Structures are given as C-alpha cells and as structure tokens.
Tab-separated table of C-alpha atoms in Angstrom:
chain	number	residue	atom	x	y	z
T	1	MET	CA	75.842	-31.875	6.351
T	2	GLY	CA	75.282	-35.414	7.586
T	3	SER	CA	73.702	-34.446	11.315
T	4	THR	CA	71.185	-32.813	12.932
T	5	SER	CA	72.644	-30.981	15.569
T	6	ALA	CA	70.853	-30.445	19.239
T	7	HIS	CA	69.748	-27.112	18.004
T	8	GLY	CA	67.506	-28.904	15.522
T	9	GLU	CA	69.243	-27.803	12.509
T	10	ARG	CA	70.695	-29.556	9.720
T	11	SER	CA	73.920	-28.971	9.758
T	12	THR	CA	78.031	-30.035	8.367
T	13	GLY	CA	79.771	-32.851	9.102
T	14	ALA	CA	81.796	-30.351	10.845
T	15	GLY	CA	77.834	-29.671	12.495
T	16	LEU	CA	77.880	-26.285	11.639
T	17	GLY	CA	74.678	-24.663	10.142
T	18	ARG	CA	74.991	-23.274	6.844
T	19	ARG	CA	72.291	-20.777	7.254
T	20	ASP	CA	74.431	-19.154	10.554
T	21	LEU	CA	76.945	-18.379	7.694
T	22	ILE	CA	75.045	-16.678	4.935
T	23	LYS	CA	73.634	-14.926	8.117
T	24	ARG	CA	76.680	-14.100	9.189
T	25	SER	CA	78.423	-13.456	5.778
T	26	ALA	CA	75.561	-10.898	4.883
T	27	ALA	CA	76.244	-9.091	8.195
T	28	LEU	CA	79.699	-8.754	6.738
T	29	GLY	CA	79.248	-6.127	3.637
T	30	LEU	CA	80.246	-8.754	0.913
T	31	ILE	CA	81.317	-5.786	-1.640
T	32	THR	CA	84.226	-6.066	-3.529
T	33	VAL	CA	86.924	-4.885	-2.835
T	34	PRO	CA	90.887	-5.826	-4.231
T	35	THR	CA	91.800	-9.643	-4.062
T	36	MET	CA	91.982	-11.406	-1.088
T	37	SER	CA	90.080	-14.344	0.438
T	38	PHE	CA	87.523	-16.040	2.880
T	39	LEU	CA	89.943	-17.474	4.655
T	40	SER	CA	93.221	-18.330	3.984
T	41	ALA	CA	96.859	-24.758	5.752
T	42	CYS	CA	103.927	-37.438	20.202
T	43	ALA	CA	103.694	-36.106	23.009
T	44	SER	CA	104.568	-38.081	26.271
T	45	GLY	CA	102.105	-38.670	29.147
T	46	GLY	CA	100.485	-35.529	30.672
T	47	GLY	CA	97.436	-35.563	32.693
T	48	GLU	CA	95.286	-32.604	34.067
T	49	ASP	CA	96.160	-32.288	38.213
T	50	ASN	CA	94.377	-29.010	37.886
T	51	PRO	CA	92.035	-27.867	35.236
T	52	THR	CA	91.663	-24.707	34.968
T	53	GLY	CA	94.601	-23.507	36.921
T	54	GLY	CA	98.605	-24.060	36.300
T	55	ASN	CA	101.289	-22.046	38.187
T	56	SER	CA	99.938	-18.610	37.403
T	57	ALA	CA	96.513	-18.748	38.396
T	58	THR	CA	94.400	-16.724	41.685
T	59	LYS	CA	90.907	-17.047	42.603
T	60	ALA	CA	88.195	-17.552	40.688
T	61	THR	CA	84.888	-14.751	40.349
T	62	LYS	CA	82.455	-14.665	37.886
T	63	GLU	CA	84.227	-11.767	35.988
T	64	ASN	CA	87.572	-14.128	36.037
T	65	PRO	CA	86.108	-17.125	36.147
T	66	PHE	CA	89.439	-19.352	35.528
T	67	GLY	CA	91.239	-16.988	37.989
T	68	VAL	CA	93.639	-15.634	35.835
T	69	ALA	CA	96.916	-13.885	37.770
T	70	LYS	CA	96.925	-10.136	37.124
T	71	GLY	CA	100.815	-9.467	35.841
T	72	SER	CA	101.310	-13.316	34.826
T	73	LYS	CA	102.834	-14.711	31.680
T	74	LEU	CA	101.474	-16.262	28.756
T	75	ASP	CA	102.690	-18.120	26.256
T	76	VAL	CA	100.831	-18.503	22.681
T	77	VAL	CA	101.880	-19.941	19.494
T	78	VAL	CA	100.383	-20.209	16.237
T	79	PHE	CA	100.286	-21.670	12.670
T	80	LYS	CA	101.842	-18.471	10.347
T	81	GLY	CA	99.943	-20.248	7.495
T	82	GLY	CA	97.139	-18.688	5.273
T	83	TYR	CA	96.008	-16.182	7.831
T	84	GLY	CA	99.008	-14.682	9.001
T	85	ASP	CA	99.392	-14.330	12.619
T	86	ASP	CA	98.549	-10.536	13.024
T	87	TYR	CA	94.913	-11.501	14.414
T	88	ALA	CA	96.910	-13.041	17.386
T	89	LYS	CA	98.842	-10.310	18.149
T	90	ALA	CA	95.901	-8.000	17.906
T	91	TRP	CA	94.295	-10.494	20.732
T	92	GLU	CA	97.374	-10.759	22.497
T	93	ALA	CA	97.553	-6.900	22.831
T	94	SER	CA	93.642	-6.834	24.031
T	95	PHE	CA	94.439	-9.728	26.320
T	96	ASP	CA	97.832	-7.842	28.306
T	97	LYS	CA	95.570	-4.658	28.149
T	98	LYS	CA	92.392	-6.731	29.910
T	99	TRP	CA	94.793	-8.919	32.787
T	100	GLY	CA	98.146	-6.969	32.894
T	101	THR	CA	99.718	-9.787	31.441
T	102	LYS	CA	102.946	-10.083	29.528
T	103	THR	CA	102.048	-12.477	26.503
T	104	ALA	CA	104.823	-14.189	24.613
T	105	HIS	CA	104.612	-14.588	20.819
T	106	LEU	CA	105.570	-17.319	18.574
T	107	GLY	CA	103.969	-17.249	14.427
T	108	THR	CA	105.692	-20.547	12.864
T	109	GLN	CA	104.906	-23.269	10.313
T	110	GLU	CA	107.567	-25.512	12.193
T	111	ILE	CA	105.061	-26.233	15.049
T	112	ALA	CA	106.247	-29.962	15.466
T	113	ALA	CA	109.813	-29.292	15.476
T	114	LYS	CA	109.169	-26.291	17.415
T	115	LEU	CA	106.972	-27.787	20.299
T	116	GLN	CA	107.364	-31.588	20.120
T	117	PRO	CA	110.476	-31.142	22.657
T	118	ARG	CA	108.248	-28.673	24.115
T	119	PHE	CA	106.021	-31.363	25.103
T	120	ASN	CA	108.076	-34.232	25.563
T	121	GLY	CA	109.948	-31.702	27.787
T	122	GLY	CA	106.506	-31.034	29.932
T	123	ASN	CA	106.792	-27.448	29.623
T	124	PRO	CA	104.525	-27.003	26.416
T	125	PRO	CA	102.586	-22.883	25.464
T	126	ASP	CA	99.418	-21.784	27.178
T	127	VAL	CA	97.768	-21.417	23.798
T	128	ILE	CA	98.433	-23.705	20.632
T	129	ASP	CA	96.831	-22.953	16.987
T	130	ASP	CA	98.003	-26.510	16.290
T	131	SER	CA	97.644	-26.851	12.600
T	132	GLY	CA	99.583	-26.374	8.965
T	133	ALA	CA	101.258	-29.264	7.425
T	134	GLN	CA	103.707	-29.670	10.121
T	135	GLN	CA	100.236	-29.866	13.229
T	136	ILE	CA	101.235	-32.052	15.526
T	137	LYS	CA	98.426	-34.479	15.559
T	138	LEU	CA	95.426	-34.074	17.734
T	139	ASP	CA	94.506	-37.672	18.297
T	140	VAL	CA	98.394	-37.732	18.953
T	141	LEU	CA	98.145	-35.425	21.856
T	142	ASN	CA	94.913	-36.674	23.051
T	143	LYS	CA	96.058	-40.499	23.734
T	144	GLY	CA	99.405	-38.970	25.744
T	145	GLY	CA	96.930	-36.782	27.941
T	146	GLN	CA	98.997	-33.366	26.799
T	147	LEU	CA	94.994	-31.784	26.093
T	148	ALA	CA	93.247	-29.694	28.892
T	149	ASP	CA	89.699	-30.569	28.825
T	150	LEU	CA	88.155	-27.254	27.615
T	151	THR	CA	84.502	-28.153	28.985
T	152	PRO	CA	84.676	-24.986	31.440
T	153	VAL	CA	84.925	-22.703	29.098
T	154	LEU	CA	82.161	-23.595	27.173
T	155	ASP	CA	79.953	-23.131	30.421
T	156	ALA	CA	81.771	-20.305	31.703
T	157	PRO	CA	79.726	-16.718	30.815
T	158	SER	CA	79.915	-15.240	27.558
T	159	LEU	CA	81.779	-12.316	26.821
T	160	ASP	CA	79.344	-10.448	25.001
T	161	ASP	CA	76.481	-11.691	27.387
T	162	PRO	CA	76.840	-13.020	30.915
T	163	THR	CA	73.733	-14.558	31.085
T	164	LYS	CA	74.558	-16.908	28.311
T	165	LYS	CA	77.394	-19.683	28.398
T	166	VAL	CA	79.904	-19.350	26.147
T	167	ARG	CA	79.113	-22.494	24.339
T	168	ASP	CA	75.357	-21.002	23.155
T	169	MET	CA	77.145	-17.934	21.495
T	170	LEU	CA	78.729	-20.872	18.777
T	171	ILE	CA	77.517	-22.050	15.809
T	172	PRO	CA	75.331	-25.251	16.784
T	173	GLY	CA	77.573	-28.096	16.087
T	174	THR	CA	81.325	-26.489	17.348
T	175	VAL	CA	81.389	-28.437	20.668
T	176	GLU	CA	80.835	-31.655	18.386
T	177	GLN	CA	83.015	-30.645	16.212
T	178	GLY	CA	85.823	-30.182	18.980
T	179	MET	CA	85.215	-33.840	20.679
T	180	LEU	CA	87.761	-36.244	21.525
T	181	ASP	CA	86.904	-39.847	23.090
T	182	GLY	CA	83.833	-38.138	24.113
T	183	LYS	CA	85.801	-34.766	25.791
T	184	PHE	CA	85.943	-31.028	23.983
T	185	VAL	CA	89.284	-30.344	23.976
T	186	TYR	CA	89.663	-28.295	20.688
T	187	VAL	CA	88.031	-25.389	19.169
T	188	ASN	CA	88.077	-25.705	14.934
T	189	TYR	CA	87.899	-21.465	15.495
T	190	VAL	CA	87.380	-20.562	10.973
T	191	TYR	CA	84.508	-21.655	9.085
T	192	THR	CA	86.382	-22.971	5.855
T	193	VAL	CA	84.884	-24.569	2.679
T	194	TRP	CA	86.787	-27.061	-0.050
T	195	GLY	CA	87.091	-27.470	-3.385
T	196	LEU	CA	88.555	-25.705	-7.054
T	197	TRP	CA	89.625	-22.639	-7.346
T	198	TYR	CA	90.400	-20.644	-10.998
T	199	SER	CA	91.070	-17.408	-12.546
T	200	GLY	CA	87.661	-15.480	-13.532
T	201	LYS	CA	90.206	-13.433	-15.838
T	202	LEU	CA	91.196	-16.878	-17.162
T	203	PHE	CA	88.580	-18.281	-17.957
T	204	LYS	CA	87.254	-15.359	-19.091
T	205	GLU	CA	90.106	-14.441	-21.502
T	206	LYS	CA	89.762	-18.088	-23.050
T	207	GLY	CA	85.836	-18.330	-23.317
T	208	TRP	CA	85.921	-21.545	-20.808
T	209	ASN	CA	82.566	-21.845	-18.758
T	210	PRO	CA	82.986	-23.258	-15.038
T	211	PRO	CA	82.358	-27.094	-15.296
T	212	LYS	CA	79.560	-28.659	-13.261
T	213	THR	CA	80.317	-32.428	-14.673
T	214	TRP	CA	83.467	-34.069	-14.473
T	215	ALA	CA	83.295	-34.297	-18.693
T	216	GLU	CA	83.207	-30.874	-18.856
T	217	PHE	CA	86.343	-30.376	-15.982
T	218	MET	CA	87.770	-33.062	-18.395
T	219	ASP	CA	87.409	-30.594	-21.531
T	220	VAL	CA	88.453	-27.455	-19.667
T	221	CYS	CA	91.555	-28.932	-18.787
T	222	THR	CA	92.331	-30.577	-22.588
T	223	LYS	CA	91.642	-27.593	-23.789
T	224	ALA	CA	93.769	-25.525	-21.454
T	225	LYS	CA	96.665	-28.111	-22.397
T	226	ALA	CA	96.012	-27.122	-26.169
T	227	ALA	CA	96.452	-24.016	-25.088
T	228	GLY	CA	100.125	-24.478	-23.481
T	229	LEU	CA	98.979	-24.932	-19.555
T	230	GLY	CA	98.346	-27.177	-17.327
T	231	GLY	CA	94.817	-28.180	-16.515
T	232	LEU	CA	95.246	-29.420	-13.186
T	233	ALA	CA	98.022	-27.949	-10.162
T	234	HIS	CA	98.094	-29.790	-6.823
T	235	GLN	CA	100.398	-29.329	-3.938
T	236	GLY	CA	102.662	-32.940	-4.671
T	237	LYS	CA	104.591	-32.825	-1.766
T	238	TYR	CA	101.422	-32.668	0.569
T	239	PRO	CA	98.854	-35.062	-0.900
T	240	TYR	CA	96.266	-33.857	1.512
T	241	TYR	CA	95.286	-31.535	-1.260
T	242	ILE	CA	94.719	-34.009	-4.076
T	243	ASN	CA	92.691	-35.948	-1.512
T	244	VAL	CA	89.801	-32.756	-2.100
T	245	ALA	CA	89.136	-34.252	-5.125
T	246	ILE	CA	89.382	-38.028	-4.242
T	247	MET	CA	87.499	-37.771	-1.455
T	248	ASP	CA	84.964	-34.576	-2.342
T	249	LEU	CA	83.892	-36.948	-5.633
T	250	ILE	CA	83.486	-40.340	-3.676
T	251	ALA	CA	81.192	-37.809	-1.187
T	252	LYS	CA	79.475	-36.697	-3.621
T	253	LYS	CA	79.030	-39.606	-5.752
T	254	GLY	CA	77.961	-41.980	-2.913
T	255	GLY	CA	76.131	-39.812	-0.763
T	256	LEU	CA	76.566	-39.021	2.354
T	257	ASP	CA	76.409	-42.947	3.797
T	258	ALA	CA	79.376	-43.245	1.286
T	259	MET	CA	81.685	-40.276	3.304
T	260	LYS	CA	80.249	-41.578	6.750
T	261	ALA	CA	81.259	-45.422	5.883
T	262	ILE	CA	85.033	-43.864	6.015
T	263	ASP	CA	84.415	-42.086	8.774
T	264	ASN	CA	83.099	-45.226	10.819
T	265	LEU	CA	86.057	-47.426	9.403
T	266	GLU	CA	83.430	-50.006	7.617
T	267	PRO	CA	85.022	-53.326	5.974
T	268	LYS	CA	83.857	-52.172	2.686
T	269	ALA	CA	84.157	-47.909	3.037
T	270	PHE	CA	86.952	-48.490	-0.090
T	271	ALA	CA	87.237	-52.183	-1.234
T	272	ASP	CA	84.877	-53.333	-2.945
T	273	ASN	CA	83.201	-49.913	-3.318
T	274	PRO	CA	82.333	-49.046	-7.259
T	275	VAL	CA	81.963	-45.336	-5.973
T	276	ALA	CA	84.684	-45.202	-4.757
T	277	LEU	CA	87.193	-46.681	-7.226
T	278	GLU	CA	85.437	-44.114	-9.879
T	279	ALA	CA	86.607	-41.531	-8.520
T	280	VAL	CA	89.904	-42.449	-8.021
T	281	GLU	CA	90.007	-43.302	-11.428
T	282	ALA	CA	88.448	-40.063	-12.574
T	283	VAL	CA	91.529	-38.535	-10.782
T	284	TYR	CA	94.397	-40.759	-12.390
T	285	GLU	CA	92.769	-39.850	-16.004
T	286	LEU	CA	94.598	-36.814	-15.612
T	287	VAL	CA	97.535	-38.431	-14.981
T	288	GLU	CA	97.523	-40.623	-17.549
T	289	LYS	CA	96.254	-37.818	-20.270
T	290	GLY	CA	98.976	-35.574	-19.170
T	291	LEU	CA	96.689	-32.667	-18.195
T	292	LEU	CA	98.665	-32.028	-14.783
T	293	MET	CA	100.208	-28.952	-14.264
T	294	PRO	CA	104.198	-30.037	-15.292
T	295	GLY	CA	106.296	-30.471	-12.331
T	296	THR	CA	103.178	-30.176	-9.767
T	297	ASN	CA	103.951	-33.315	-8.097
T	298	GLY	CA	106.996	-32.021	-6.703
T	299	LEU	CA	106.395	-28.951	-5.805
T	300	THR	CA	105.093	-27.360	-2.011
T	301	HIS	CA	101.465	-25.808	-1.424
T	302	THR	CA	102.752	-22.694	-1.910
T	303	GLU	CA	105.240	-23.389	-4.952
T	304	SER	CA	102.210	-24.864	-6.964
T	305	GLN	CA	99.846	-21.882	-6.176
T	306	THR	CA	102.317	-19.598	-7.208
T	307	ARG	CA	102.432	-21.103	-10.631
T	308	TRP	CA	98.739	-21.312	-10.512
T	309	ASN	CA	98.566	-17.758	-9.959
T	310	GLN	CA	100.911	-16.776	-12.918
T	311	TYR	CA	98.502	-18.416	-14.812
T	312	LYS	CA	100.424	-21.875	-15.699
T	313	ALA	CA	96.852	-23.907	-14.495
T	314	ALA	CA	93.757	-23.779	-15.014
T	315	PHE	CA	92.459	-25.214	-11.526
T	316	ILE	CA	93.902	-25.762	-8.353
T	317	THR	CA	92.350	-27.944	-5.318
T	318	CYS	CA	92.517	-25.938	-1.859
T	319	GLY	CA	90.317	-25.000	0.873
T	320	SER	CA	89.517	-21.299	1.542
T	321	TRP	CA	92.523	-19.939	2.953
T	322	LEU	CA	94.158	-20.272	-0.295
T	323	GLU	CA	93.375	-16.628	-1.397
T	324	ASN	CA	94.573	-15.579	1.731
T	325	GLU	CA	97.677	-17.001	1.617
T	326	GLN	CA	98.527	-16.447	-1.761
T	327	LEU	CA	97.915	-12.212	-1.296
T	328	LYS	CA	101.426	-11.239	-2.122
T	329	GLN	CA	101.634	-13.964	-5.905
T	330	THR	CA	98.479	-12.943	-6.899
T	331	PRO	CA	98.099	-10.330	-9.807
T	332	ALA	CA	95.338	-7.447	-8.550
T	333	ASP	CA	93.314	-8.813	-11.526
T	334	PHE	CA	93.222	-12.249	-11.324
T	335	ASP	CA	90.094	-12.500	-9.948
T	336	MET	CA	90.038	-15.878	-7.650
T	337	ARG	CA	87.160	-18.055	-7.521
T	338	PHE	CA	85.524	-20.871	-6.028
T	339	LEU	CA	84.416	-23.802	-7.415
T	340	PRO	CA	82.844	-27.101	-6.205
T	341	MET	CA	83.821	-30.529	-7.069
T	342	PRO	CA	82.410	-31.085	-10.326
T	343	VAL	CA	80.034	-34.605	-10.422
T	344	LEU	CA	80.928	-38.273	-11.751
T	345	PRO	CA	77.568	-39.184	-13.545
T	346	GLY	CA	75.049	-40.165	-11.134
T	347	SER	CA	76.009	-38.290	-8.235
T	348	LYS	CA	73.488	-38.768	-5.338
T	349	LEU	CA	74.243	-34.994	-4.094
T	350	PRO	CA	74.344	-32.477	-7.104
T	351	PHE	CA	77.214	-30.482	-8.322
T	352	GLU	CA	76.349	-27.297	-5.826
T	353	ALA	CA	76.890	-29.435	-2.499
T	354	ILE	CA	80.240	-28.653	-1.138
T	355	ARG	CA	82.411	-29.808	1.381
T	356	ALA	CA	82.433	-27.136	4.230
T	357	GLY	CA	82.993	-26.934	7.980
T	358	ALA	CA	85.386	-25.646	10.891
T	359	GLY	CA	88.765	-25.478	10.503
T	360	GLU	CA	91.739	-24.670	12.704
T	361	PRO	CA	92.344	-26.366	15.772
T	362	PHE	CA	93.540	-24.141	19.010
T	363	ILE	CA	94.214	-25.920	22.044
T	364	VAL	CA	95.435	-25.861	25.476
T	365	PRO	CA	98.403	-27.879	26.868
T	366	ALA	CA	97.058	-29.765	29.888
T	367	LYS	CA	100.581	-29.249	31.232
T	368	ALA	CA	100.347	-25.605	30.211
T	369	GLY	CA	102.279	-23.452	32.772
T	370	ASN	CA	99.531	-20.472	32.992
T	371	LYS	CA	96.682	-22.992	32.096
T	372	ALA	CA	94.263	-20.209	33.588
T	373	GLY	CA	95.247	-17.625	30.959
T	374	GLY	CA	95.195	-19.956	28.388
T	375	MET	CA	91.532	-20.717	29.129
T	376	GLU	CA	90.284	-17.045	29.808
T	377	PHE	CA	92.876	-16.809	25.757
T	378	ILE	CA	89.917	-19.323	24.276
T	379	ARG	CA	86.822	-17.606	26.027
T	380	MET	CA	87.619	-14.101	24.814
T	381	MET	CA	88.293	-15.632	21.011
T	382	LEU	CA	84.991	-16.676	21.330
T	383	SER	CA	83.382	-12.858	22.100
T	384	ARG	CA	82.165	-10.814	19.123
T	385	GLU	CA	85.007	-8.386	19.979
T	386	TRP	CA	87.782	-11.010	18.919
T	387	SER	CA	86.248	-12.901	16.149
T	388	THR	CA	85.720	-9.221	14.799
T	389	LEU	CA	89.346	-8.745	14.769
T	390	PHE	CA	90.313	-11.786	13.304
T	391	ALA	CA	87.761	-11.136	10.590
T	392	GLN	CA	89.615	-7.819	10.014
T	393	GLN	CA	93.662	-9.310	10.292
T	394	ALA	CA	92.577	-12.721	8.414
T	395	ASN	CA	89.364	-11.850	6.154
T	396	SER	CA	87.403	-14.649	7.629
T	397	LEU	CA	84.624	-15.974	9.170
T	398	THR	CA	84.596	-17.684	13.146
T	399	ILE	CA	82.110	-20.099	14.491
T	400	VAL	CA	80.932	-17.239	16.857
T	401	LYS	CA	76.931	-16.754	16.025
T	402	ASP	CA	76.995	-13.167	14.599
T	403	GLY	CA	80.029	-12.842	15.451
T	404	VAL	CA	81.757	-10.123	12.997
T	405	ASP	CA	80.814	-6.127	13.354
T	406	PRO	CA	78.930	-5.132	10.023
T	407	SER	CA	81.594	-2.712	9.060
T	408	VAL	CA	84.188	-5.255	8.310
T	409	GLN	CA	84.353	-5.535	4.653
T	410	LEU	CA	85.838	-9.034	2.990
T	411	ARG	CA	87.938	-9.225	-0.476
T	412	PRO	CA	85.935	-11.258	-3.060
T	413	GLY	CA	87.042	-14.684	-3.062
T	414	THR	CA	84.800	-15.033	0.041
T	415	LYS	CA	82.019	-13.349	-1.552
T	416	SER	CA	82.592	-16.442	-4.076
T	417	ALA	CA	82.588	-19.343	-1.158
T	418	VAL	CA	79.656	-17.835	0.422
T	419	ASP	CA	77.621	-17.579	-2.993
T	420	ALA	CA	78.807	-21.610	-3.282
T	421	LEU	CA	77.091	-22.388	0.359
T	422	LYS	CA	74.053	-20.093	-0.496
T	423	ALA	CA	73.525	-22.314	-3.942
T	424	ALA	CA	74.307	-25.251	-1.657
T	425	GLY	CA	71.232	-25.705	0.099
T	426	ASP	CA	69.663	-27.140	2.717
T	427	GLY	CA	71.124	-30.787	3.552
T	428	ASN	CA	74.086	-30.045	0.829
T	429	THR	CA	76.784	-29.661	2.496
T	430	PHE	CA	79.258	-32.339	4.169
T	431	ASN	CA	82.706	-33.072	6.177
T	432	TYR	CA	84.960	-36.253	6.858
T	433	ARG	CA	86.221	-36.485	10.733
T	434	TYR	CA	88.563	-39.080	9.918
T	435	PRO	CA	91.807	-36.752	9.427
T	436	ASP	CA	91.043	-36.020	13.251
T	437	TRP	CA	89.679	-39.003	14.708
T	438	TYR	CA	92.453	-40.985	12.720
T	439	SER	CA	95.735	-39.451	11.629
T	440	GLN	CA	97.570	-42.471	10.746
T	441	MET	CA	94.849	-43.306	8.806
T	442	ASP	CA	94.803	-39.680	6.824
T	443	LEU	CA	98.798	-40.020	6.180
T	444	ASP	CA	98.204	-43.525	4.805
T	445	ILE	CA	95.960	-42.094	2.533
T	446	GLN	CA	97.936	-39.325	1.245
T	447	ASP	CA	101.061	-41.312	1.109
T	448	ALA	CA	98.719	-43.522	-1.447
T	449	SER	CA	97.833	-40.458	-3.286
T	450	ASN	CA	100.837	-39.541	-3.674
T	451	ALA	CA	102.167	-42.480	-5.107
T	452	LEU	CA	98.662	-42.935	-7.706
T	453	MET	CA	99.532	-39.216	-8.809
T	454	ALA	CA	103.232	-39.915	-9.561
T	455	LYS	CA	101.537	-43.096	-11.406
T	456	ARG	CA	103.452	-45.681	-8.978
T	457	ILE	CA	100.464	-47.010	-8.283
T	458	GLN	CA	96.846	-47.631	-10.136
T	459	PRO	CA	93.453	-46.823	-9.175
T	460	LYS	CA	93.210	-50.440	-7.823
T	461	GLU	CA	96.198	-50.765	-5.502
T	462	TRP	CA	94.841	-46.850	-4.088
T	463	ILE	CA	91.781	-48.490	-2.996
T	464	LYS	CA	93.658	-51.266	-1.360
T	465	ARG	CA	95.792	-49.245	0.989
T	466	ALA	CA	93.067	-46.756	1.614
T	467	GLN	CA	91.285	-49.934	3.071
T	468	ALA	CA	94.194	-51.166	4.788
T	469	ALA	CA	94.764	-48.241	6.379
T	470	VAL	CA	90.795	-47.697	7.589
T	471	ASP	CA	91.139	-51.441	8.805
T	472	LYS	CA	94.642	-50.488	10.909
T	473	ALA	CA	92.383	-47.861	12.190
T	474	ALA	CA	89.381	-50.394	13.217
T	475	LYS	CA	91.805	-52.127	15.777
T	476	ASP	CA	92.113	-48.625	17.221
T	477	PRO	CA	90.534	-49.263	21.034
T	478	ASN	CA	89.193	-45.842	20.765
T	479	ALA	CA	87.564	-46.262	17.400
T	480	LYS	CA	84.265	-47.248	19.329
T	481	LYS	CA	83.980	-43.610	21.084
T	482	ASN	CA	84.172	-42.237	17.066
T	483	HIS	CA	80.930	-42.791	15.636
T	484	ARG	CA	78.821	-41.157	13.113
T	485	ASP	CA	75.015	-42.094	12.596
C-alpha cells in the first residue's frame, strides 16, 4: 500500500483502496463458473494547441462538455492482449450510437510498431490503450509533449451522476497513479494483482500444499523436478515477469521502505542492501538447482504460459490478466489459482501481502485529430455502463467505484485473486511506480534479470547493474517531481 489517499483510506502504491475492490467484487457475485480470469500484458515534440478540441469539435455544453461533433470520426487503438479487444468494440458501438460518430478500430499487440510512425508524423489516434510488451513508454511520450492533459475529464460531470465530477466516481488514488511531472495524463483502467499462479488440480493430484515461505516454495519446486516437471516457469523473452518475483521479494522482505527507496532513486536502493541481495540470491537459487521449467528462458510469455497450462511446471509468475489471456490453452479442469509471493525469513510484510494496483493505461494524444471525441471516450469509460461492458467482455474489474452491474459473474481466477486481496488486510498491498516514472531504468533492470536467469551474471552483478540503472535515472531533471512520501 504505502500512502494514505486524500480520501483518508490506506491505498496501494497505485493508491487504490483494497476495501473498494472487495466491495465491488462482492457485488459481482463471485460464483464459480468455467475457467477465465480476474484480468487478463519516441515521440517527436508535441504540445497542446487546444486542450479539448482538435479538428472535430463543436460548441461545448453541460451534456457535451468537450464539444464532440456529431458525425465526426474517431480513431481508437487498443492493445489486444490478455483482455482481448471485444470490450473496446462494445464501447465503440455505444459511442457511435450516442454521438453519431464513425469509429475506426485497431486491436494489436504491436503498439510501438503501429503507432510510433503516426506520433512522429503528427497524426496519432484519438484514444490509445498504450500497453503490452511493445508499449510506447509513457514517460517518453510525456517528455515529447505528446500526451493531452486529462484533467478536464476529471472535472467534467459524471455520466452516472451529473451533480458530481468524474473524479468523484473513481477509486481513491486513481488520479495520483495517472500523474507524470505533476500532470494527469493517463488513466490506468484495470485493477490488477501480481504474484504466482498454480493449478489447483495438479497440486491436489500431487498432494502439494500452496507454499507460504520461500523454503516451502523451493520444496515444491524440488518435488516438481523429481516428478519430471519444472518448478517455476517464467516468460524468458520478457524478463518483466521474473521481476515480479524479485521485486515482490524485496518489498516483502524489506517492507514498504525498501520499495519506496527504489521508486525514490536512493543511492543505496540496491547497493549495499542485504535485503535486495537476499531476494536476488533466492531467485537465482532456482537457476543453480535446475528448478526452472526446461527452455523457459527462451520462450515468449504465451509460449511459457501454454507449457505451464500443459502441466509442465508447478508455478508461473504473472499479473492477473493471465487466466483471461490463456483461456483457449487452459484445460477445463485446470483450476487456476493465485498465490502471493512466499516470504523470505524475517520478512517485514506477511505472506498475505501482495502487489496490487491499477494497470492498462489509456491516453489521448496531444495532437489527436478528434481530441474532443477522445476526451469524451475517456469520460464514458469512467461510467458504470462502460465499466460493466468491460467486466462482461474482459472478465475484469476497473477503477470505477461500484462500477459493475451485480448480475455480471466473473470466473474462478477472479475469485482466487479477490480472496487473496481480502486476506491481505489493510496496509498489506503495495505497488512500484518506477516502471512508469523511469522506463529506461525498468528496462535496464529487466536486462539484468535476463542475464541472471541465463546464468550469465551472478546476483552481486545484478545488484551492481540495478543500482547503476537507479543512479542513471536519478540524473533525470524530472526525477525530483516523482517522489513517494
């Protein structure tokens, strides 16, 4: 968790209240149904000539606060990953029906490849779900003046209650999570948890108990190897995923101060830090003892996850979009389960503590041709109607308070994750901010983890490289604006 929101509730690093999530999850009627999930993985100079207009705007009114022009065109691009893109198509149909617009839709995993040329050419889409492995980094877009300030959306009337502002309808911390350099420029729309995942069916068949300590985790991995399975699968070509384990262990061992030291770019965030070294050494022990799923270092996320679905490994690290992403590859009786990261000896946070917060950033480019339409699209996303559409299509919760119709039923993976959040209790969820604040630092640490898992470097060298990444980020002139108390 880490900080207290302006609304007085303890919040995640992303600022989102656990109780808000539990309340909304209960309203969803978490009844067991066939397997799916809680969730489903630059620029040239810009500038804002018109904060809400663009070339497709008309006079603003209370009902049309951004002046969406009837019959105008809207260009929407979404990352087609763990959540698919059916939800966006449902949104677009609703938008076109209301405004008489004609929406062009693209669902793709090649966000950077498809959109970098458009940003550079000054003709970006109007709304983008800027996510996935090929995300255009938000801090890079922001430094290039390519992100529209979305504060007017927060201050616009809510579609659910026009007497209230949109910001009043969001989980506490949503606004803080979308800030870069003191400006609200992106909306992290989906509530996510990160940790380990396993098959309830496999564990029952093998007589294994879900581990709570790292020693118990290593014991299950050892038993898995003896049974001809891998202990841990990870998405080797995308070391972001193994960093879930490393960074979670650091936060749980050292507490929230250890997490904030990294986000705040402290000179000893990693260097001369026995907590960080112990976490890295614990993960490296899996490599040394041959407890990784064979071949996992060379696999993409979906390749590794599919082999795990085929019972070729006991565990995998991922965020809670996993089950939705793997629907077609998951056996009907797999019984996917979420597990918080097991704890090292003497950890300051309990086993139940988990990384949780908002993800899936949506943006409106500063040079959008229909910025008015893009802003209104974001406003409609932050309504109960569209939040419910998302839950129906993507089987996931959003950052809209009480934002899902009670008739919507999510699948067992969601129940597993929500149960874990409930067990965490107040003060025991946390989330890092450095990946959004300092994307190059994040990539540098991922590169170090890739080398570690391939046995090209040892834990002490990982620490050296990670601290170098921190020190380099600390020289960023904007670093002083990004600080956690």
